[in-house]
């Protein structure tokens, strides 16, 4: 039984009813996927809830792209499972907080090390601090912070009090390192948020993050430093040549592992690589790995075997059957399409990048090639370097940001 399943069982034992969502990836209202702090998954569950004691619990994937372009060490991975729980009905605030703390302890987290970070208005903070007092939580394990509040701005329960339950891993950053410090020591295991008391319905949402939980139990700040990913990390290290400095190579390994793991999660959930929507996200993930392989001189055929290892890392947690032959064929077909694109890339680049262009104009041409033909920026920039064409990377970054504004 995995750590997140132990948390699920412990919550169910305390009265949370199990309800499987209709899809592992909930429909998004903004962007391709919903985050675990958006209300899209809550709304369909509100109708059957009553004021009587009881709750609804759902397990789903949380897909986020905030680290799409770079995945620094110790940052949350692009995709992970989130155990989401909902509770409706009148109850003291300290009860659900205690429920989650006990559930985390059941998964192997030292309950004495749990920290509680309150992020809300002064009135909301007062009620949560009172709940922590009812649980006899030492004041040294209580902190305040604004990160959770910033994440909740557009959420269904954004105006109510909320807190995160965290766990320290490794040494403090200094003498002032305490709950609420964002040096990377405190892993956020769970978010809890409550609706304002002014509303007639008493509602609580809980989100337990699997990646953070695994890191806390196994004592590592690196999301892919957990046991289930050892084989995948080693396979990527073996595949990529020792190119550049140690830090640069570690960053490349981290990025490739992240993309492979995320693609495996989506493929295991039934999504195929394709030209639009969710399928396009899978395609981008696979081609991101293919780009890294191509830039380091590794044959693209290695993508097939790396995806097999990534799939094994996913199944270690989910207990699923092996990747089917049909799914393996999809990966192979996508790899072959990407190989064809890379073969065409030099011709496409020669048609768009000319000596008379200024670096800023070349940056615009490279982005057009990416948007219109799918030529990866990394491949395009490397081609320009090899052919002595100056490119303004600042303009490339600026142009990439424009659609987001």
Short mmCIF file of C-alpha atoms in Angstrom, two decimals, residues 4 7-12 15-19 36 41-42 45-46 49 54-60 82-88 91 96 99-100 103 157 190-194 203-209:
data_model
loop_
_atom_site.label_atom_id
_atom_site.label_comp_id
_atom_site.label_asym_id
_atom_site.label_seq_id
_atom_site.Cartn_x
_atom_site.Cartn_y
_atom_site.Cartn_z
CA UNK A 4 -1.09 8.34 -0.18
CA UNK A 7 -3.78 8.65 4.12
CA UNK A 8 -6.91 7.85 2.11
CA UNK A 9 -7.78 4.88 4.33
CA UNK A 10 -7.20 6.90 7.48
CA UNK A 11 -9.52 9.67 6.25
CA UNK A 12 -12.17 7.13 5.27
CA UNK A 15 -15.98 9.37 8.20
CA UNK A 16 -14.96 10.63 4.78
CA UNK A 17 -16.87 8.70 2.14
CA UNK A 18 -14.99 7.55 -0.95
CA UNK A 19 -16.20 8.85 -4.29
CA UNK A 36 -5.69 21.29 -6.92
CA UNK A 41 -13.57 19.51 -9.18
CA UNK A 42 -15.63 20.70 -6.20
CA UNK A 45 -19.72 17.25 -5.64
CA UNK A 46 -21.65 19.99 -3.84
CA UNK A 49 -23.81 17.01 0.21
CA UNK A 54 -20.46 13.11 6.17
CA UNK A 55 -18.06 14.02 3.44
CA UNK A 56 -16.87 13.25 -0.04
CA UNK A 57 -13.34 12.23 -0.91
CA UNK A 58 -11.78 12.02 -4.37
CA UNK A 59 -8.38 11.03 -5.75
CA UNK A 60 -7.27 12.80 -8.90
CA UNK A 82 -3.49 14.80 -5.07
CA UNK A 83 -5.78 13.27 -2.47
CA UNK A 84 -8.70 15.71 -2.37
CA UNK A 85 -11.25 15.55 0.42
CA UNK A 86 -14.41 17.57 0.98
CA UNK A 87 -16.45 17.86 4.16
CA UNK A 88 -19.82 19.55 4.60
CA UNK A 91 -18.10 20.83 13.18
CA UNK A 96 -10.68 18.25 10.54
CA UNK A 99 -8.12 14.31 11.09
CA UNK A 100 -5.52 15.33 8.50
CA UNK A 103 -3.89 10.63 8.51
CA UNK A 157 -13.27 28.99 -0.62
CA UNK A 190 -1.57 19.40 2.78
CA UNK A 191 -3.73 22.46 2.21
CA UNK A 192 -6.89 23.03 4.26
CA UNK A 193 -9.40 25.79 3.58
CA UNK A 194 -12.74 26.60 5.14
CA UNK A 203 -17.60 23.46 4.07
CA UNK A 204 -14.01 22.25 4.20
CA UNK A 205 -11.63 21.27 1.38
CA UNK A 206 -8.43 19.30 1.94
CA UNK A 207 -5.69 18.58 -0.60
CA UNK A 208 -2.83 16.19 0.31
CA UNK A 209 0.12 16.28 -2.10
#
